[in-house]
C-alpha cells in the first residue's frame, strides 16, 4: 500500500535589498521576458509536491508581486518580511496553513529550479525530516584569516548548498527559535537545523539552479533559458 503523501507548503523568500545588483531589483528583473519572481513561483505552482505558497517580500514589492503572481491558485499570501532572512522565514512559517506538515524554503532569486530538484528534495525530507539540494564545489576553497590562508579543505568533501531546503514544519520552527534564543546567526535554514544535532540529507542539485545575486548571474540565467529554446 502506497504511503500517503505529506502536505508541503513553500515559503519563497524575496525580501532582500539586491545590493549587489547595481540598482536592479533582482526579483523583479526581467528574465526571459517576465519578472524573475514569476518564474520562481511558477516552478512551485506546477509542482505536485507543493500544496500552497507563501511569498515573503519587502513592503514596496507587495503589490507588484500580487499583480504578477496573484493568479497562481497555490499562492495563499504575499507578506512583508523581517530585517533578516531568518526573520523572513519565521514570518513565512507563521502564515502557512496550520495543517502543512512539511515546508520547502526557497530563494526568490533562484528562478531556474526544476521539478526534479523540488520533487527529490521534498521526498527525501518526507522520510528523513530535513533535506537540501547541493552540487560539488568546482573551485579550490581556502579558509583564511585576514590575507593569510589557514587551511585548504579537501574539495571532494565540499558541496555548494542550494534551495529549496525542506523540513518538517515543527522541526524548522524549533530550530529557528533556538537560533534566536542563542543569538546565533545562521546563513541558511539547514544551519539552524544542524545546530539541533539533526542530520540534513543532501540530494543532487543542478548547476542551473543558481542564485541570481549579480548582473552577471542574470546573464548566465538568460543563457540557461536560451539553451531550452
PDB file of C-alpha atoms in Angstrom:
ATOM      1  CA  UNK A   1       0.000   0.000   0.000  1.00  0.00           C
ATOM      2  CA  UNK A   2       1.437   3.365  -1.060  1.00  0.00           C
ATOM      3  CA  UNK A   3       2.181   5.754   1.783  1.00  0.00           C
ATOM      4  CA  UNK A   4       0.077   8.922   1.830  1.00  0.00           C
ATOM      5  CA  UNK A   5       1.976  11.984   0.667  1.00  0.00           C
ATOM      6  CA  UNK A   6       2.701  14.543   3.368  1.00  0.00           C
ATOM      7  CA  UNK A   7       1.348  18.031   2.824  1.00  0.00           C
ATOM      8  CA  UNK A   8       4.016  20.562   1.946  1.00  0.00           C
ATOM      9  CA  UNK A   9       3.889  24.325   1.703  1.00  0.00           C
ATOM     10  CA  UNK A  10       6.502  26.550   0.069  1.00  0.00           C
ATOM     11  CA  UNK A  11       7.901  29.716   1.625  1.00  0.00           C
ATOM     12  CA  UNK A  12       9.552  31.803  -1.093  1.00  0.00           C
ATOM     13  CA  UNK A  13      11.854  34.423   0.386  1.00  0.00           C
ATOM     14  CA  UNK A  14      12.147  37.544  -1.775  1.00  0.00           C
ATOM     15  CA  UNK A  15      12.780  40.252   0.806  1.00  0.00           C
ATOM     16  CA  UNK A  16      16.429  41.103   0.130  1.00  0.00           C
ATOM     17  CA  UNK A  17      17.766  44.514  -0.805  1.00  0.00           C
ATOM     18  CA  UNK A  18      19.545  43.369  -4.012  1.00  0.00           C
ATOM     19  CA  UNK A  19      22.548  45.488  -3.041  1.00  0.00           C
ATOM     20  CA  UNK A  20      24.877  43.669  -5.460  1.00  0.00           C
ATOM     21  CA  UNK A  21      22.631  44.046  -8.498  1.00  0.00           C
ATOM     22  CA  UNK A  22      23.766  47.541  -9.447  1.00  0.00           C
ATOM     23  CA  UNK A  23      20.420  49.180  -8.786  1.00  0.00           C
ATOM     24  CA  UNK A  24      18.351  46.381 -10.366  1.00  0.00           C
ATOM     25  CA  UNK A  25      15.644  44.891  -8.136  1.00  0.00           C
ATOM     26  CA  UNK A  26      16.569  41.276  -8.763  1.00  0.00           C
ATOM     27  CA  UNK A  27      13.263  39.529  -8.075  1.00  0.00           C
ATOM     28  CA  UNK A  28      11.516  41.921 -10.456  1.00  0.00           C
ATOM     29  CA  UNK A  29      14.327  41.858 -13.040  1.00  0.00           C
ATOM     30  CA  UNK A  30      13.258  40.656 -16.467  1.00  0.00           C
ATOM     31  CA  UNK A  31      14.260  37.072 -17.203  1.00  0.00           C
ATOM     32  CA  UNK A  32      13.062  35.566 -20.453  1.00  0.00           C
ATOM     33  CA  UNK A  33      10.590  38.402 -20.852  1.00  0.00           C
ATOM     34  CA  UNK A  34       8.940  38.226 -17.422  1.00  0.00           C
ATOM     35  CA  UNK A  35       9.853  39.142 -13.831  1.00  0.00           C
ATOM     36  CA  UNK A  36      12.189  36.628 -12.217  1.00  0.00           C
ATOM     37  CA  UNK A  37       9.821  36.086  -9.286  1.00  0.00           C
ATOM     38  CA  UNK A  38       7.148  34.816 -11.684  1.00  0.00           C
ATOM     39  CA  UNK A  39       9.424  32.032 -12.889  1.00  0.00           C
ATOM     40  CA  UNK A  40      10.335  31.129  -9.320  1.00  0.00           C
ATOM     41  CA  UNK A  41       6.729  30.965  -8.144  1.00  0.00           C
ATOM     42  CA  UNK A  42       5.580  29.086 -11.256  1.00  0.00           C
ATOM     43  CA  UNK A  43       8.032  26.272 -10.509  1.00  0.00           C
ATOM     44  CA  UNK A  44       6.275  25.637  -7.177  1.00  0.00           C
ATOM     45  CA  UNK A  45       2.820  26.257  -8.622  1.00  0.00           C
ATOM     46  CA  UNK A  46       3.480  23.445 -11.118  1.00  0.00           C
ATOM     47  CA  UNK A  47       4.957  21.032  -8.560  1.00  0.00           C
ATOM     48  CA  UNK A  48       2.650  18.159  -7.489  1.00  0.00           C
ATOM     49  CA  UNK A  49       4.604  18.033  -4.206  1.00  0.00           C
ATOM     50  CA  UNK A  50       3.575  21.570  -3.201  1.00  0.00           C
ATOM     51  CA  UNK A  51       0.139  22.358  -1.768  1.00  0.00           C
ATOM     52  CA  UNK A  52       0.393  26.090  -1.084  1.00  0.00           C
ATOM     53  CA  UNK A  53       2.783  29.001  -1.496  1.00  0.00           C
ATOM     54  CA  UNK A  54       3.653  31.923   0.772  1.00  0.00           C
ATOM     55  CA  UNK A  55       5.778  34.737  -0.650  1.00  0.00           C
ATOM     56  CA  UNK A  56       7.737  36.891   1.792  1.00  0.00           C
ATOM     57  CA  UNK A  57       8.977  40.178   0.375  1.00  0.00           C
ATOM     58  CA  UNK A  58       9.545  43.894   1.017  1.00  0.00           C
ATOM     59  CA  UNK A  59       6.666  46.274   1.644  1.00  0.00           C
ATOM     60  CA  UNK A  60       7.244  48.078  -1.661  1.00  0.00           C
ATOM     61  CA  UNK A  61       7.024  44.826  -3.616  1.00  0.00           C
ATOM     62  CA  UNK A  62       3.805  43.501  -2.097  1.00  0.00           C
ATOM     63  CA  UNK A  63       1.510  44.970  -4.739  1.00  0.00           C
ATOM     64  CA  UNK A  64       3.728  44.280  -7.772  1.00  0.00           C
ATOM     65  CA  UNK A  65       4.182  40.650  -6.733  1.00  0.00           C
ATOM     66  CA  UNK A  66       0.470  40.262  -6.079  1.00  0.00           C
ATOM     67  CA  UNK A  67      -0.209  41.700  -9.532  1.00  0.00           C
ATOM     68  CA  UNK A  68       2.148  39.241 -11.210  1.00  0.00           C
ATOM     69  CA  UNK A  69       1.675  36.140  -9.045  1.00  0.00           C
ATOM     70  CA  UNK A  70      -1.834  36.512  -7.649  1.00  0.00           C
ATOM     71  CA  UNK A  71      -3.214  34.399 -10.476  1.00  0.00           C
ATOM     72  CA  UNK A  72      -1.409  31.285  -9.245  1.00  0.00           C
ATOM     73  CA  UNK A  73      -4.016  29.428  -7.218  1.00  0.00           C
ATOM     74  CA  UNK A  74      -1.480  27.953  -4.753  1.00  0.00           C
ATOM     75  CA  UNK A  75      -0.368  31.427  -3.641  1.00  0.00           C
ATOM     76  CA  UNK A  76      -2.089  31.931  -0.292  1.00  0.00           C
ATOM     77  CA  UNK A  77      -0.316  35.030   0.999  1.00  0.00           C
ATOM     78  CA  UNK A  78       2.169  37.697  -0.034  1.00  0.00           C
ATOM     79  CA  UNK A  79       3.503  39.195   3.184  1.00  0.00           C
ATOM     80  CA  UNK A  80       6.184  41.563   4.443  1.00  0.00           C
ATOM     81  CA  UNK A  81       9.435  40.001   5.632  1.00  0.00           C
ATOM     82  CA  UNK A  82      11.703  40.846   8.541  1.00  0.00           C
ATOM     83  CA  UNK A  83      15.061  42.559   8.866  1.00  0.00           C
ATOM     84  CA  UNK A  84      16.952  39.316   8.227  1.00  0.00           C
ATOM     85  CA  UNK A  85      16.383  36.236   6.107  1.00  0.00           C
ATOM     86  CA  UNK A  86      15.897  34.241   9.296  1.00  0.00           C
ATOM     87  CA  UNK A  87      13.091  36.561  10.426  1.00  0.00           C
ATOM     88  CA  UNK A  88      11.510  36.438   6.980  1.00  0.00           C
ATOM     89  CA  UNK A  89      11.407  32.638   7.054  1.00  0.00           C
ATOM     90  CA  UNK A  90       9.835  32.713  10.517  1.00  0.00           C
ATOM     91  CA  UNK A  91       7.155  35.089   9.237  1.00  0.00           C
ATOM     92  CA  UNK A  92       6.502  32.808   6.277  1.00  0.00           C
ATOM     93  CA  UNK A  93       6.137  29.806   8.572  1.00  0.00           C
ATOM     94  CA  UNK A  94       3.688  31.705  10.770  1.00  0.00           C
ATOM     95  CA  UNK A  95       1.235  32.254   7.916  1.00  0.00           C
ATOM     96  CA  UNK A  96       1.355  28.763   6.431  1.00  0.00           C
ATOM     97  CA  UNK A  97      -1.888  26.851   6.737  1.00  0.00           C
ATOM     98  CA  UNK A  98      -1.866  25.032  10.073  1.00  0.00           C
ATOM     99  CA  UNK A  99      -2.157  21.546   8.568  1.00  0.00           C
ATOM    100  CA  UNK A 100       1.053  21.787   6.499  1.00  0.00           C
ATOM    101  CA  UNK A 101       3.380  19.002   7.649  1.00  0.00           C
ATOM    102  CA  UNK A 102       6.408  19.984   5.577  1.00  0.00           C
ATOM    103  CA  UNK A 103       7.823  23.275   4.314  1.00  0.00           C
ATOM    104  CA  UNK A 104      10.079  23.994   1.350  1.00  0.00           C
ATOM    105  CA  UNK A 105      12.030  27.227   1.847  1.00  0.00           C
ATOM    106  CA  UNK A 106      13.284  28.672  -1.432  1.00  0.00           C
ATOM    107  CA  UNK A 107      15.205  31.753  -2.529  1.00  0.00           C
ATOM    108  CA  UNK A 108      13.082  34.004  -4.704  1.00  0.00           C
ATOM    109  CA  UNK A 109      16.229  34.676  -6.739  1.00  0.00           C
ATOM    110  CA  UNK A 110      16.602  31.024  -7.823  1.00  0.00           C
ATOM    111  CA  UNK A 111      14.176  31.124 -10.767  1.00  0.00           C
ATOM    112  CA  UNK A 112      15.511  28.113 -12.688  1.00  0.00           C
ATOM    113  CA  UNK A 113      14.802  25.413 -10.097  1.00  0.00           C
ATOM    114  CA  UNK A 114      13.392  22.346 -11.821  1.00  0.00           C
ATOM    115  CA  UNK A 115      10.562  19.989 -10.966  1.00  0.00           C
ATOM    116  CA  UNK A 116      13.128  17.218 -10.496  1.00  0.00           C
ATOM    117  CA  UNK A 117      15.026  19.104  -7.781  1.00  0.00           C
ATOM    118  CA  UNK A 118      11.833  20.100  -5.957  1.00  0.00           C
ATOM    119  CA  UNK A 119      10.460  16.558  -6.076  1.00  0.00           C
ATOM    120  CA  UNK A 120      13.547  14.727  -4.883  1.00  0.00           C
ATOM    121  CA  UNK A 121      14.183  17.210  -2.067  1.00  0.00           C
ATOM    122  CA  UNK A 122      10.608  17.032  -0.789  1.00  0.00           C
ATOM    123  CA  UNK A 123      10.609  13.235  -0.965  1.00  0.00           C
ATOM    124  CA  UNK A 124      13.916  12.997   0.879  1.00  0.00           C
ATOM    125  CA  UNK A 125      12.686  15.322   3.633  1.00  0.00           C
ATOM    126  CA  UNK A 126       9.429  13.403   3.956  1.00  0.00           C
ATOM    127  CA  UNK A 127      11.410  10.335   5.006  1.00  0.00           C
ATOM    128  CA  UNK A 128      14.323  11.957   6.848  1.00  0.00           C
ATOM    129  CA  UNK A 129      12.814  15.160   8.280  1.00  0.00           C
ATOM    130  CA  UNK A 130      15.286  17.513   6.599  1.00  0.00           C
ATOM    131  CA  UNK A 131      16.812  17.650   3.116  1.00  0.00           C
ATOM    132  CA  UNK A 132      18.511  20.072   0.758  1.00  0.00           C
ATOM    133  CA  UNK A 133      19.968  20.015  -2.758  1.00  0.00           C
ATOM    134  CA  UNK A 134      23.672  20.645  -3.290  1.00  0.00           C
ATOM    135  CA  UNK A 135      26.267  20.464  -6.034  1.00  0.00           C
ATOM    136  CA  UNK A 136      30.003  19.690  -5.961  1.00  0.00           C
ATOM    137  CA  UNK A 137      32.350  22.639  -5.498  1.00  0.00           C
ATOM    138  CA  UNK A 138      34.482  23.306  -8.595  1.00  0.00           C
ATOM    139  CA  UNK A 139      36.981  25.776  -7.165  1.00  0.00           C
ATOM    140  CA  UNK A 140      39.623  25.033  -4.574  1.00  0.00           C
ATOM    141  CA  UNK A 141      38.372  26.692  -1.376  1.00  0.00           C
ATOM    142  CA  UNK A 142      40.723  28.483   1.020  1.00  0.00           C
ATOM    143  CA  UNK A 143      39.962  29.132   4.684  1.00  0.00           C
ATOM    144  CA  UNK A 144      41.669  32.387   5.612  1.00  0.00           C
ATOM    145  CA  UNK A 145      42.395  34.772   8.428  1.00  0.00           C
ATOM    146  CA  UNK A 146      42.893  38.263   7.059  1.00  0.00           C
ATOM    147  CA  UNK A 147      45.061  37.788   3.978  1.00  0.00           C
ATOM    148  CA  UNK A 148      46.614  34.506   5.090  1.00  0.00           C
ATOM    149  CA  UNK A 149      45.490  31.007   4.064  1.00  0.00           C
ATOM    150  CA  UNK A 150      44.932  28.867   7.147  1.00  0.00           C
ATOM    151  CA  UNK A 151      43.822  25.626   5.521  1.00  0.00           C
ATOM    152  CA  UNK A 152      42.748  24.241   2.163  1.00  0.00           C
ATOM    153  CA  UNK A 153      39.810  21.855   2.703  1.00  0.00           C
ATOM    154  CA  UNK A 154      39.504  18.732   0.566  1.00  0.00           C
ATOM    155  CA  UNK A 155      37.269  19.800  -2.325  1.00  0.00           C
ATOM    156  CA  UNK A 156      35.796  16.286  -2.513  1.00  0.00           C
ATOM    157  CA  UNK A 157      34.235  16.862   0.905  1.00  0.00           C
ATOM    158  CA  UNK A 158      32.645  20.213  -0.027  1.00  0.00           C
ATOM    159  CA  UNK A 159      29.263  20.955  -1.542  1.00  0.00           C
ATOM    160  CA  UNK A 160      27.556  24.203  -2.507  1.00  0.00           C
ATOM    161  CA  UNK A 161      24.119  24.299  -0.903  1.00  0.00           C
ATOM    162  CA  UNK A 162      21.028  25.301  -2.862  1.00  0.00           C
ATOM    163  CA  UNK A 163      17.309  25.640  -2.214  1.00  0.00           C
ATOM    164  CA  UNK A 164      14.591  24.525  -1.752  1.00  0.00           C
ATOM    165  CA  UNK A 165      15.587  23.321   1.693  1.00  0.00           C
ATOM    166  CA  UNK A 166      12.764  21.160   3.001  1.00  0.00           C
ATOM    167  CA  UNK A 167      11.894  20.304   6.609  1.00  0.00           C
ATOM    168  CA  UNK A 168       9.201  19.097   8.899  1.00  0.00           C
ATOM    169  CA  UNK A 169       7.456  22.333   9.828  1.00  0.00           C
ATOM    170  CA  UNK A 170       7.764  21.874  13.579  1.00  0.00           C
ATOM    171  CA  UNK A 171      11.448  20.967  13.285  1.00  0.00           C
ATOM    172  CA  UNK A 172      12.270  24.164  11.404  1.00  0.00           C
ATOM    173  CA  UNK A 173      10.214  26.311  13.789  1.00  0.00           C
ATOM    174  CA  UNK A 174      12.073  24.795  16.743  1.00  0.00           C
ATOM    175  CA  UNK A 175      15.451  25.290  15.056  1.00  0.00           C
ATOM    176  CA  UNK A 176      14.830  28.951  14.203  1.00  0.00           C
ATOM    177  CA  UNK A 177      13.515  29.666  17.692  1.00  0.00           C
ATOM    178  CA  UNK A 178      16.613  28.076  19.247  1.00  0.00           C
ATOM    179  CA  UNK A 179      18.898  30.121  16.982  1.00  0.00           C
ATOM    180  CA  UNK A 180      17.068  33.283  18.023  1.00  0.00           C
ATOM    181  CA  UNK A 181      17.354  32.449  21.714  1.00  0.00           C
ATOM    182  CA  UNK A 182      21.081  31.785  21.296  1.00  0.00           C
ATOM    183  CA  UNK A 183      21.504  34.938  19.177  1.00  0.00           C
ATOM    184  CA  UNK A 184      23.140  32.703  16.584  1.00  0.00           C
ATOM    185  CA  UNK A 185      23.483  33.998  13.039  1.00  0.00           C
ATOM    186  CA  UNK A 186      22.636  31.248  10.535  1.00  0.00           C
ATOM    187  CA  UNK A 187      23.182  31.727   6.811  1.00  0.00           C
ATOM    188  CA  UNK A 188      20.573  29.199   5.753  1.00  0.00           C
ATOM    189  CA  UNK A 189      17.866  27.057   7.288  1.00  0.00           C
ATOM    190  CA  UNK A 190      19.975  23.904   7.240  1.00  0.00           C
ATOM    191  CA  UNK A 191      22.458  25.615   9.565  1.00  0.00           C
ATOM    192  CA  UNK A 192      19.691  26.263  12.090  1.00  0.00           C
ATOM    193  CA  UNK A 193      18.561  22.637  11.987  1.00  0.00           C
ATOM    194  CA  UNK A 194      22.134  21.357  12.201  1.00  0.00           C
ATOM    195  CA  UNK A 195      22.545  23.296  15.470  1.00  0.00           C
ATOM    196  CA  UNK A 196      19.937  20.963  16.989  1.00  0.00           C
ATOM    197  CA  UNK A 197      22.088  17.970  16.096  1.00  0.00           C
ATOM    198  CA  UNK A 198      19.699  16.895  13.340  1.00  0.00           C
ATOM    199  CA  UNK A 199      21.271  15.451  10.186  1.00  0.00           C
ATOM    200  CA  UNK A 200      20.224  17.077   6.920  1.00  0.00           C
ATOM    201  CA  UNK A 201      20.105  14.723   3.958  1.00  0.00           C
ATOM    202  CA  UNK A 202      21.709  16.053   0.776  1.00  0.00           C
ATOM    203  CA  UNK A 203      20.216  15.340  -2.629  1.00  0.00           C
ATOM    204  CA  UNK A 204      21.577  16.110  -6.082  1.00  0.00           C
ATOM    205  CA  UNK A 205      21.115  19.726  -7.088  1.00  0.00           C
ATOM    206  CA  UNK A 206      21.658  21.286 -10.510  1.00  0.00           C
ATOM    207  CA  UNK A 207      24.067  23.905 -11.816  1.00  0.00           C
ATOM    208  CA  UNK A 208      21.210  25.766 -13.460  1.00  0.00           C
ATOM    209  CA  UNK A 209      19.597  26.274 -10.031  1.00  0.00           C
ATOM    210  CA  UNK A 210      21.853  29.283  -9.484  1.00  0.00           C
ATOM    211  CA  UNK A 211      21.067  32.188  -7.184  1.00  0.00           C
ATOM    212  CA  UNK A 212      20.900  35.448  -9.114  1.00  0.00           C
ATOM    213  CA  UNK A 213      22.938  37.844  -6.996  1.00  0.00           C
ATOM    214  CA  UNK A 214      24.815  39.970  -9.542  1.00  0.00           C
ATOM    215  CA  UNK A 215      24.112  41.285 -13.065  1.00  0.00           C
ATOM    216  CA  UNK A 216      26.445  38.567 -14.396  1.00  0.00           C
ATOM    217  CA  UNK A 217      24.304  35.882 -12.713  1.00  0.00           C
ATOM    218  CA  UNK A 218      21.293  37.321 -14.551  1.00  0.00           C
ATOM    219  CA  UNK A 219      23.119  36.979 -17.875  1.00  0.00           C
ATOM    220  CA  UNK A 220      24.024  33.375 -17.046  1.00  0.00           C
ATOM    221  CA  UNK A 221      20.373  32.629 -16.202  1.00  0.00           C
ATOM    222  CA  UNK A 222      19.362  34.070 -19.585  1.00  0.00           C
ATOM    223  CA  UNK A 223      21.844  31.724 -21.270  1.00  0.00           C
ATOM    224  CA  UNK A 224      20.328  28.733 -19.487  1.00  0.00           C
ATOM    225  CA  UNK A 225      16.901  29.766 -20.774  1.00  0.00           C
ATOM    226  CA  UNK A 226      18.205  30.197 -24.325  1.00  0.00           C
ATOM    227  CA  UNK A 227      19.526  26.628 -24.244  1.00  0.00           C
ATOM    228  CA  UNK A 228      15.992  25.389 -23.617  1.00  0.00           C
ATOM    229  CA  UNK A 229      14.597  27.079 -26.727  1.00  0.00           C
TER     230      UNK A 229
END
